[in-house]
Coordinates of C-alpha atoms (C1' of nucleotides) in Angstrom, one line a residue:
Chain A
M1341 CA 0.0 0.0 0.0
T1342 CA 2.6 2.5 1.0
G1343 CA 4.3 3.3 -2.1
K1344 CA 7.2 5.0 -0.1
R1345 CA 8.7 6.2 -3.2
G1346 CA 11.8 7.7 -1.6
Y1347 CA 15.1 8.8 -2.8
G1348 CA 17.0 6.0 -1.0
E1349 CA 20.0 8.3 0.0
A1350 CA 21.7 8.9 3.3
C1351 CA 22.3 12.6 2.3
P1352 CA 20.4 14.7 4.8
I1353 CA 18.9 16.8 1.9
A1354 CA 17.5 13.9 0.2
H1355 CA 16.3 12.7 3.6
S1356 CA 14.5 15.8 4.2
L1357 CA 12.8 15.7 0.9
D1358 CA 11.8 12.1 1.6
V1359 CA 9.8 13.5 4.6
I1360 CA 8.5 16.9 3.3
G1361 CA 9.2 16.7 -0.6
D1362 CA 6.0 15.1 -1.7
R1363 CA 3.5 17.5 -3.4
W1364 CA 1.5 19.7 -0.8
A1365 CA 3.5 18.3 2.1
L1366 CA 5.4 21.4 2.8
L1367 CA 2.4 23.6 2.3
V1368 CA 0.6 21.6 4.9
V1369 CA 3.3 22.3 7.2
R1370 CA 3.2 25.9 6.2
E1371 CA -0.6 26.1 7.2
L1372 CA 0.3 24.9 10.8
R1373 CA 3.1 27.5 11.4
L1374 CA 0.7 29.6 13.4
G1375 CA -0.7 26.8 15.5
P1376 CA -2.9 23.8 15.3
K1377 CA -5.7 23.5 12.7
R1378 CA -8.6 21.3 11.9
F1379 CA -8.9 19.3 8.7
S1380 CA -11.3 21.7 7.2
D1381 CA -9.2 24.6 8.1
L1382 CA -6.4 22.9 6.2
Q1383 CA -8.6 22.4 3.2
A1384 CA -9.6 26.1 3.2
G1385 CA -6.0 27.1 3.3
L1386 CA -5.0 24.5 0.4
P1387 CA -7.8 24.7 -2.2
G1388 CA -7.0 22.4 -4.9
A1389 CA -5.6 19.7 -2.8
G1390 CA -8.5 17.4 -2.5
P1391 CA -9.4 15.6 0.7
N1392 CA -7.9 12.3 -0.2
V1393 CA -4.5 13.8 -1.0
L1394 CA -4.7 16.0 2.2
A1395 CA -5.6 12.9 4.3
Q1396 CA -2.7 11.0 2.8
R1397 CA -0.1 13.9 3.4
L1398 CA -1.4 14.1 7.0
R1399 CA -0.7 10.4 7.5
D1400 CA 2.7 10.6 5.9
L1401 CA 3.7 13.6 7.8
E1402 CA 2.5 12.1 11.1
E1403 CA 4.4 8.9 10.3
G1404 CA 7.5 11.0 9.5
G1405 CA 7.3 12.8 12.8
V1406 CA 6.6 16.3 11.5
L1407 CA 3.1 16.6 13.0
R1408 CA 0.7 14.9 15.4
R1409 CA -2.9 14.5 15.7
R1410 CA -4.6 15.8 18.9
V1411 CA -8.0 16.0 20.3
L1412 CA -8.7 19.2 22.1
P1413 CA -10.2 18.6 25.5
P1414 CA -14.0 19.0 26.0
P1415 CA -16.0 20.9 25.5
A1416 CA -14.2 21.5 22.1
S1417 CA -13.4 17.8 21.5
V1418 CA -12.4 18.5 18.1
R1419 CA -9.4 16.8 16.2
V1420 CA -6.6 19.1 15.3
Y1421 CA -3.2 18.7 13.7
E1422 CA -0.2 20.5 15.2
L1423 CA 3.6 20.4 14.5
T1424 CA 5.9 18.3 16.5
E1425 CA 9.0 20.1 17.8
W1426 CA 11.0 18.8 14.8
G1427 CA 8.3 20.0 12.5
A1428 CA 8.6 23.4 14.0
E1429 CA 12.3 23.4 13.3
L1430 CA 11.4 23.8 9.7
E1431 CA 11.1 27.6 10.2
P1432 CA 14.7 28.2 8.8
V1433 CA 13.7 26.2 5.7
F1434 CA 10.6 28.3 5.2
G1435 CA 12.7 31.5 5.7
A1436 CA 15.2 30.4 3.1
L1437 CA 12.5 29.4 0.6
A1438 CA 10.7 32.7 1.2
R1439 CA 13.7 34.8 0.7
W1440 CA 14.7 32.9 -2.5
G1441 CA 11.2 33.1 -3.8
M1442 CA 11.0 36.8 -3.3
R1443 CA 14.1 37.2 -5.5
S1444 CA 12.5 35.2 -8.4
P1445 CA 13.1 36.8 -11.8
V1446 CA 9.5 35.7 -12.8
P1447 CA 6.7 37.4 -11.1
R1448 CA 4.7 35.6 -8.5
T1449 CA 1.0 35.1 -9.6
G1450 CA -2.1 34.2 -7.7
R1451 CA -3.7 34.9 -4.3
I1452 CA -2.0 34.9 -0.9
S1453 CA -3.6 33.8 2.3
A1454 CA -3.9 36.0 5.3
D1455 CA -1.8 33.5 7.3
S1456 CA 1.1 33.7 4.7
M1457 CA 0.9 37.5 4.6
M1458 CA 1.2 37.7 8.4
L1459 CA 4.0 35.0 8.4
G1460 CA 5.9 37.2 6.0
L1461 CA 6.2 39.8 8.7
R1462 CA 7.7 37.2 11.0
T1463 CA 10.0 35.8 8.2
F1464 CA 11.4 39.0 7.1
F1465 CA 11.4 40.8 10.4
D1466 CA 14.9 42.3 11.1
P1467 CA 15.4 45.5 12.9
G1468 CA 19.1 45.8 11.8
D1469 CA 20.6 49.0 13.1
G1470 CA 17.3 50.6 13.5
P1471 CA 15.7 51.8 16.8
V1472 CA 14.8 49.4 19.6
W1473 CA 11.1 49.6 20.4
T1474 CA 8.2 47.7 22.0
A1475 CA 4.6 47.6 20.8
T1476 CA 1.6 45.5 20.4
Y1477 CA -0.2 45.3 17.1
E1478 CA -3.5 44.0 15.9
F1479 CA -4.2 43.2 12.3
R1480 CA -7.9 42.8 11.1
L1481 CA -8.0 41.4 7.5
D1482 CA -11.7 41.0 6.6
R1483 CA -12.6 38.2 9.1
D1484 CA -9.0 37.1 10.1
V1485 CA -7.6 38.7 13.2
Y1486 CA -3.9 38.5 14.3
R1487 CA -2.0 39.9 17.2
L1488 CA 1.7 40.7 17.1
R1489 CA 4.1 41.9 19.7
V1490 CA 7.6 43.5 19.5
V1491 CA 9.6 43.7 22.7
D1492 CA 12.9 45.6 22.8
G1493 CA 13.1 45.4 19.0
R1494 CA 12.5 41.5 19.0
L1495 CA 9.3 40.0 17.5
T1496 CA 8.2 37.9 20.4
E1497 CA 4.8 36.8 19.3
L1498 CA 2.6 36.3 16.2
A1499 CA -0.6 34.5 16.7
R1500 CA -4.2 34.4 15.5
G1501 CA -6.7 36.2 17.6
D1502 CA -7.1 39.7 18.9
T1503 CA -5.3 41.6 21.6
A1504 CA -8.4 42.2 23.7
G1505 CA -8.0 45.9 23.2
L1506 CA -4.4 46.1 24.3
A1507 CA -3.0 47.0 21.0
D1508 CA -1.1 50.1 20.5
V1509 CA -2.1 50.2 16.9
V1510 CA -4.9 48.5 15.0
V1511 CA -4.7 47.9 11.3
A1512 CA -7.8 46.9 9.6
G1513 CA -9.0 46.5 6.1
P1514 CA -9.4 44.1 3.1
R1515 CA -6.6 41.5 2.7
D1516 CA -5.3 43.0 -0.5
G1517 CA -5.1 46.5 0.9
V1518 CA -3.2 45.4 4.0
G1519 CA -1.0 43.4 1.7
A1520 CA -0.2 46.4 -0.3
L1521 CA 0.6 48.4 2.9
L1522 CA 3.0 45.6 4.1
D1523 CA 4.6 45.6 0.8
G1524 CA 5.6 49.3 1.4
E1525 CA 3.0 51.0 -0.8
G1526 CA 1.7 54.2 0.8
A1527 CA 3.2 55.7 3.8
P1528 CA 1.1 55.4 6.8
L1529 CA 2.9 58.3 8.4
D1530 CA 2.2 60.9 5.7
G1531 CA -1.3 62.2 6.9
G1532 CA -2.8 58.7 6.6
T1533 CA -2.3 57.8 2.9
A1534 CA -2.8 54.1 3.5
P1535 CA -4.0 52.0 0.7
E1536 CA -7.8 51.9 -0.2
G1537 CA -10.0 50.7 2.6
V1538 CA -7.3 50.3 5.2
T1539 CA -7.6 52.1 8.4
V1540 CA -4.9 52.6 10.9
A1541 CA -5.9 53.5 14.5
G1542 CA -3.5 54.3 17.3
D1543 CA 0.2 54.7 17.3
R1544 CA 1.1 55.1 13.5
A1545 CA 4.8 55.6 14.4
A1546 CA 4.9 52.1 15.8
L1547 CA 3.5 50.7 12.6
A1548 CA 6.1 52.7 10.6
R1549 CA 8.9 51.2 12.7
L1550 CA 7.5 47.6 12.1
L1551 CA 7.3 48.3 8.3
A1552 CA 10.8 49.6 8.3
A1553 CA 12.1 46.6 10.0
T1554 CA 10.2 44.2 7.5
D1555 CA 11.8 45.1 4.2
T1556 CA 11.1 42.1 2.1
R1557 CA 13.9 42.9 -0.3
Q1558 CA 16.6 42.3 2.3
G1559 CA 19.3 39.7 1.9
A1560 CA 20.5 37.3 4.5
Chain B
M1187 CA 2.4 19.4 -23.3
T1188 CA 3.7 21.4 -20.4
G1189 CA 1.2 20.3 -17.7
K1190 CA 2.4 23.3 -15.4
R1191 CA 0.8 21.8 -12.3
G1192 CA 1.5 24.8 -10.1
Y1193 CA 0.1 25.9 -6.7
G1194 CA -1.3 29.1 -8.1
E1195 CA -0.3 31.1 -5.0
A1196 CA 1.4 34.5 -4.7
C1197 CA 3.0 33.2 -1.5
P1198 CA 6.8 33.3 -2.0
I1199 CA 7.1 29.7 -0.4
A1200 CA 4.5 28.3 -2.8
H1201 CA 6.2 30.0 -5.7
S1202 CA 9.5 28.6 -4.8
L1203 CA 8.0 25.1 -4.7
D1204 CA 6.5 25.8 -8.1
V1205 CA 10.0 26.1 -9.3
I1206 CA 12.0 23.5 -7.4
G1207 CA 9.3 21.5 -5.8
D1208 CA 8.9 18.9 -8.3
R1209 CA 10.3 15.4 -7.7
W1210 CA 14.0 15.2 -8.4
A1211 CA 14.2 18.9 -9.1
L1212 CA 16.0 20.1 -6.0
L1213 CA 18.4 17.0 -6.2
V1214 CA 19.3 18.0 -9.8
V1215 CA 20.2 21.4 -8.4
R1216 CA 22.1 19.8 -5.7
E1217 CA 24.3 17.9 -8.2
L1218 CA 25.3 21.3 -9.7
R1219 CA 26.4 22.9 -6.4
L1220 CA 30.0 22.2 -7.1
G1221 CA 30.0 23.2 -10.6
P1222 CA 28.7 22.4 -14.1
K1223 CA 28.0 18.8 -15.1
R1224 CA 27.2 16.9 -18.1
F1225 CA 24.0 14.8 -18.6
S1226 CA 25.6 11.6 -17.9
D1227 CA 27.2 13.0 -14.7
L1228 CA 23.8 14.0 -13.5
Q1229 CA 22.5 10.6 -14.3
A1230 CA 25.4 8.9 -12.3
G1231 CA 24.6 11.2 -9.3
L1232 CA 20.9 10.5 -9.5
P1233 CA 20.3 6.8 -10.1
G1234 CA 16.7 5.9 -10.1
A1235 CA 15.8 9.1 -12.0
G1236 CA 15.6 7.9 -15.5
P1237 CA 16.7 9.9 -18.6
N1238 CA 13.3 11.1 -19.6
V1239 CA 12.5 12.5 -16.1
L1240 CA 15.9 14.0 -15.9
A1241 CA 15.6 15.7 -19.2
Q1242 CA 12.1 17.0 -18.3
R1243 CA 13.5 18.5 -15.0
L1244 CA 16.4 20.1 -16.8
R1245 CA 13.9 21.7 -19.2
D1246 CA 11.7 22.9 -16.5
L1247 CA 14.5 24.3 -14.3
E1248 CA 16.1 26.1 -17.4
E1249 CA 12.7 27.7 -18.1
G1250 CA 12.3 28.5 -14.4
G1251 CA 15.7 30.4 -14.5
V1252 CA 17.5 28.0 -12.1
L1253 CA 19.9 26.6 -14.5
R1254 CA 21.3 27.1 -18.0
R1255 CA 22.8 24.9 -20.7
R1256 CA 26.2 25.9 -22.1
V1257 CA 28.5 24.4 -24.5
L1258 CA 32.1 24.4 -23.4
P1259 CA 34.5 25.9 -25.7
P1260 CA 36.6 23.7 -28.1
P1261 CA 38.2 21.3 -27.9
A1262 CA 35.9 20.2 -25.2
S1263 CA 32.7 21.2 -27.0
V1264 CA 30.6 19.4 -24.6
R1265 CA 27.2 20.4 -23.4
V1266 CA 27.0 21.1 -19.7
Y1267 CA 24.3 22.3 -17.2
E1268 CA 25.3 25.0 -14.7
L1269 CA 23.4 27.1 -12.1
T1270 CA 22.4 30.6 -12.8
E1271 CA 23.1 33.2 -10.2
W1272 CA 19.6 32.8 -8.7
G1273 CA 19.9 29.0 -8.7
A1274 CA 23.2 29.4 -6.8
E1275 CA 21.3 31.4 -4.2
L1276 CA 19.5 28.2 -3.2
E1277 CA 22.6 27.6 -0.9
P1278 CA 20.7 28.8 2.2
V1279 CA 17.8 26.4 1.3
F1280 CA 20.3 23.5 1.2
G1281 CA 21.8 24.5 4.5
A1282 CA 18.5 24.7 6.2
L1283 CA 17.3 21.4 4.7
A1284 CA 20.6 19.7 5.6
R1285 CA 20.5 20.8 9.2
W1286 CA 16.9 19.9 9.5
G1287 CA 17.5 16.4 8.0
M1288 CA 20.5 15.8 10.4
R1289 CA 18.2 16.2 13.3
S1290 CA 15.7 13.7 11.9
P1291 CA 14.4 11.3 14.5
V1292 CA 14.4 8.4 12.1
P1293 CA 17.9 7.2 10.8
R1294 CA 18.9 8.2 7.4
T1295 CA 19.3 5.1 5.2
G1296 CA 21.1 4.5 2.0
R1297 CA 24.3 5.6 0.2
I1298 CA 25.8 9.0 0.1
S1299 CA 27.7 10.5 -2.9
A1300 CA 31.1 11.9 -2.6
D1301 CA 29.9 15.3 -3.7
S1302 CA 27.3 15.3 -0.9
M1303 CA 29.9 14.4 1.6
M1304 CA 32.3 17.2 0.6
L1305 CA 29.3 19.7 0.4
G1306 CA 28.5 18.7 4.1
L1307 CA 31.8 20.1 5.0
R1308 CA 30.9 23.4 3.4
T1309 CA 27.4 23.5 4.8
F1310 CA 28.3 22.8 8.4
F1311 CA 31.5 24.7 8.5
D1312 CA 31.5 27.2 11.3
P1313 CA 34.8 28.0 13.2
G1314 CA 32.8 29.7 16.0
D1315 CA 35.1 30.8 18.8
G1316 CA 37.9 28.4 17.7
P1317 CA 41.2 29.3 16.3
V1318 CA 41.8 31.3 13.1
W1319 CA 43.9 29.3 10.6
T1320 CA 44.8 29.0 7.0
A1321 CA 45.2 25.7 5.1
T1322 CA 44.8 23.8 1.8
Y1323 CA 43.3 20.3 2.0
E1324 CA 43.0 17.6 -0.7
F1325 CA 40.5 14.7 -0.4
R1326 CA 40.8 11.6 -2.5
L1327 CA 37.7 9.4 -2.3
D1328 CA 38.3 6.4 -4.5
R1329 CA 38.3 8.2 -7.8
D1330 CA 36.9 11.4 -6.7
V1331 CA 39.3 14.3 -5.8
Y1332 CA 38.5 17.6 -4.1
R1333 CA 40.4 20.5 -3.0
L1334 CA 39.4 22.7 -0.1
R1335 CA 40.9 25.9 1.1
V1336 CA 40.5 27.8 4.5
V1337 CA 41.9 31.2 4.6
D1338 CA 41.9 33.1 8.0
G1339 CA 39.3 30.8 9.4
R1340 CA 37.0 31.2 6.4
L1341 CA 36.2 28.5 3.9
T1342 CA 37.1 30.1 0.6
E1343 CA 37.0 27.3 -2.0
L1344 CA 35.6 23.8 -2.4
A1345 CA 35.9 22.4 -5.8
R1346 CA 36.4 19.1 -7.8
G1347 CA 40.0 18.4 -8.8
D1348 CA 43.5 18.2 -7.0
T1349 CA 45.6 20.9 -5.5
A1350 CA 48.5 20.2 -7.8
G1351 CA 50.6 19.1 -4.8
L1352 CA 50.1 22.3 -2.9
A1353 CA 47.9 20.8 -0.2
D1354 CA 49.1 21.0 3.4
V1355 CA 47.2 17.7 4.2
V1356 CA 46.0 14.9 2.0
V1357 CA 43.2 12.6 3.1
A1358 CA 42.7 9.5 0.9
G1359 CA 40.7 6.4 1.3
P1360 CA 37.5 4.7 0.4
R1361 CA 34.3 7.0 0.4
D1362 CA 32.8 5.2 3.5
G1363 CA 36.0 5.5 5.4
V1364 CA 36.5 9.2 4.8
G1365 CA 32.7 9.7 5.6
A1366 CA 33.3 8.0 9.0
L1367 CA 36.3 10.3 9.6
L1368 CA 34.2 13.4 8.7
D1369 CA 31.4 12.2 11.1
G1370 CA 34.0 12.3 13.9
E1371 CA 34.7 8.7 14.3
G1372 CA 38.4 8.1 14.9
A1373 CA 40.8 10.9 16.2
P1374 CA 43.2 11.7 13.4
L1375 CA 45.5 13.3 15.9
D1376 CA 45.9 10.3 18.2
G1377 CA 48.7 8.5 16.5
G1378 CA 46.9 8.1 13.3
T1379 CA 43.8 6.1 14.4
A1380 CA 41.9 7.0 11.2
P1381 CA 39.1 4.7 10.1
E1382 CA 40.1 1.6 8.1
G1383 CA 41.8 2.3 4.8
V1384 CA 42.0 6.1 5.3
T1385 CA 45.5 7.6 5.2
V1386 CA 46.2 11.2 6.3
A1387 CA 49.4 12.7 4.9
G1388 CA 50.8 16.1 6.0
D1389 CA 49.6 18.5 8.7
R1390 CA 47.2 16.4 10.8
A1391 CA 46.7 19.4 13.2
A1392 CA 45.1 21.4 10.2
L1393 CA 42.7 18.4 9.6
A1394 CA 41.8 18.4 13.2
R1395 CA 41.0 22.0 13.1
L1396 CA 38.8 21.5 10.0
L1397 CA 36.9 18.7 11.7
A1398 CA 36.5 20.6 14.9
A1399 CA 34.9 23.5 13.0
T1400 CA 32.6 21.1 11.1
D1401 CA 30.4 19.5 13.8
T1402 CA 27.3 18.4 12.1
R1403 CA 25.3 18.4 15.3
Q1404 CA 25.5 22.1 15.6
G1405 CA 22.4 24.2 15.6
A1406 CA 21.9 27.6 13.7
Chain C
dC110 C1' -21.5 19.3 9.8
dC111 C1' -16.6 17.3 9.9
dG112 C1' -13.3 13.9 8.7
dC113 C1' -12.2 11.3 5.8
dA114 C1' -12.7 6.6 2.2
dT115 C1' -14.0 5.4 -2.5
dC116 C1' -14.1 5.8 -7.4
dC117 C1' -12.8 7.5 -11.8
dC118 C1' -9.7 9.9 -14.9
dC119 C1' -5.7 11.9 -16.4
dA120 C1' -1.0 13.6 -15.9
dA121 C1' 3.5 12.5 -14.3
dA122 C1' 7.0 9.2 -12.8
dG123 C1' 9.5 4.5 -13.7
dA124 C1' 11.6 1.3 -16.9
dT125 C1' 13.5 0.1 -21.1
dA126 C1' 14.7 0.4 -25.8
dC127 C1' 16.3 3.0 -29.3
dT128 C1' 18.4 6.9 -32.4
dG129 C1' 21.3 11.2 -34.1
Chain D
dC530 C1' 27.2 10.5 -25.1
dA531 C1' 22.9 12.9 -24.9
dG532 C1' 19.1 12.6 -25.0
dT533 C1' 13.9 10.9 -27.2
dA534 C1' 10.1 7.3 -28.0
dT535 C1' 7.1 4.2 -26.0
dC536 C1' 4.9 1.6 -22.5
dT537 C1' 3.5 0.7 -17.9
dT538 C1' 2.6 2.0 -13.3
dT539 C1' 1.7 5.1 -9.8
dG540 C1' 0.0 9.1 -7.7
dG541 C1' -2.7 13.5 -7.8
dG542 C1' -7.3 16.3 -9.0
dG543 C1' -12.2 16.2 -8.5
dA544 C1' -16.6 14.5 -7.2
dT545 C1' -19.3 11.8 -4.4
dG546 C1' -20.7 9.3 -0.3
dC547 C1' -20.8 7.6 4.2
dG548 C1' -20.0 7.0 9.2
dG549 C1' -19.4 9.4 13.6

DNA sequence: CCGCATCCCCAAAGATACTG
DNA sequence: CAGTATCTTTGGGGATGCGG
């Protein structure tokens, strides 16, 4: 049954690809970078995958030690998938792939999910020689809400869910508009010239610092 | 003809996988990390690929901007494949994948090529707080010969071919034996207790420094 | 509903033979 | 040597259905 069409090499690179090299596999892991998700959440984040392929990948990745199934305690009692510690250590791989993909000579086409947009902030965050600051952010993209925290110039938290009103600055608007803002289009400091439909409430200077520290064109 | 079975996402990670995510694709790139190769060299490094699949991947990767075909000037006049500058920028991806694969909870099985072994030296090389030194190394694994140069504690060159007798130390022996040596088995300083069949000629202290700077268990 | 299993179809991978 | 041609096999895309 299990085809196990591996490369049969002891090379650590080939071994990694044996585990996360199958089609959709690494994107399944990407969907879990912000925390556990249910089967249907994964489906929503991966349209075009198909439930059979998704179920197969989840089995493979569980057997490979990348993720585990867990049942949330009552009253939730819902089955979720979450990364193991080893699976979470794929972050540097995502970082390298994201940086490489950003340098692609051919333009990237298609949609981008809210999760991926917010994860871009974490991947490319690098204050460099800039100022050291502390702030709490809340992003509201259509229905998806995220909180982000920077402490002493270090990004300490990125998670789904709101800040319970504790945010220094709240950015809200359609996904594409916030995406344009994160890509550096429009200067949130200059009298509020944010992209269409995007509202910035609170400490605009804190937002400017975050955007300055998240230049997607940087190397490393 | 061109199926173009992409993910259709603007996410840079998905875009990278559109280019190097197909089966065998990233291993083809791996084969070219040490320089251009001919079709038959690629086949030799990738048994189990099949010439049709290999030819297809080469087309895809060329179209994707990762590699290019080139004809060596006469009298060689042989067709080779080499990485583009963007393709060469996949090094951090290989580094991250190699480190992750080394931490795998399941053992890596199979053979490892001489190229991959030598590339492991480059990937995991990190002198850290150790001494700063300069040395030229020559490795002879069966028929495969490599030269490696460290200048002021930085690895400046790793290439196929000998050192024309300029090496400070020459390590020779069967592939598995040298592999055991690089994995830290046997202490080359202790009166020459190298693994079976491996000979170390020249500056053994320089080899010890190299091995100390190439601990495959390190993090980062 | 959510979490899959099943089925059908086609495209891609594997294997082998063959040609400029 | 450097691929192409051909055939078989496997796995993915898409729809549907069923049990908990």
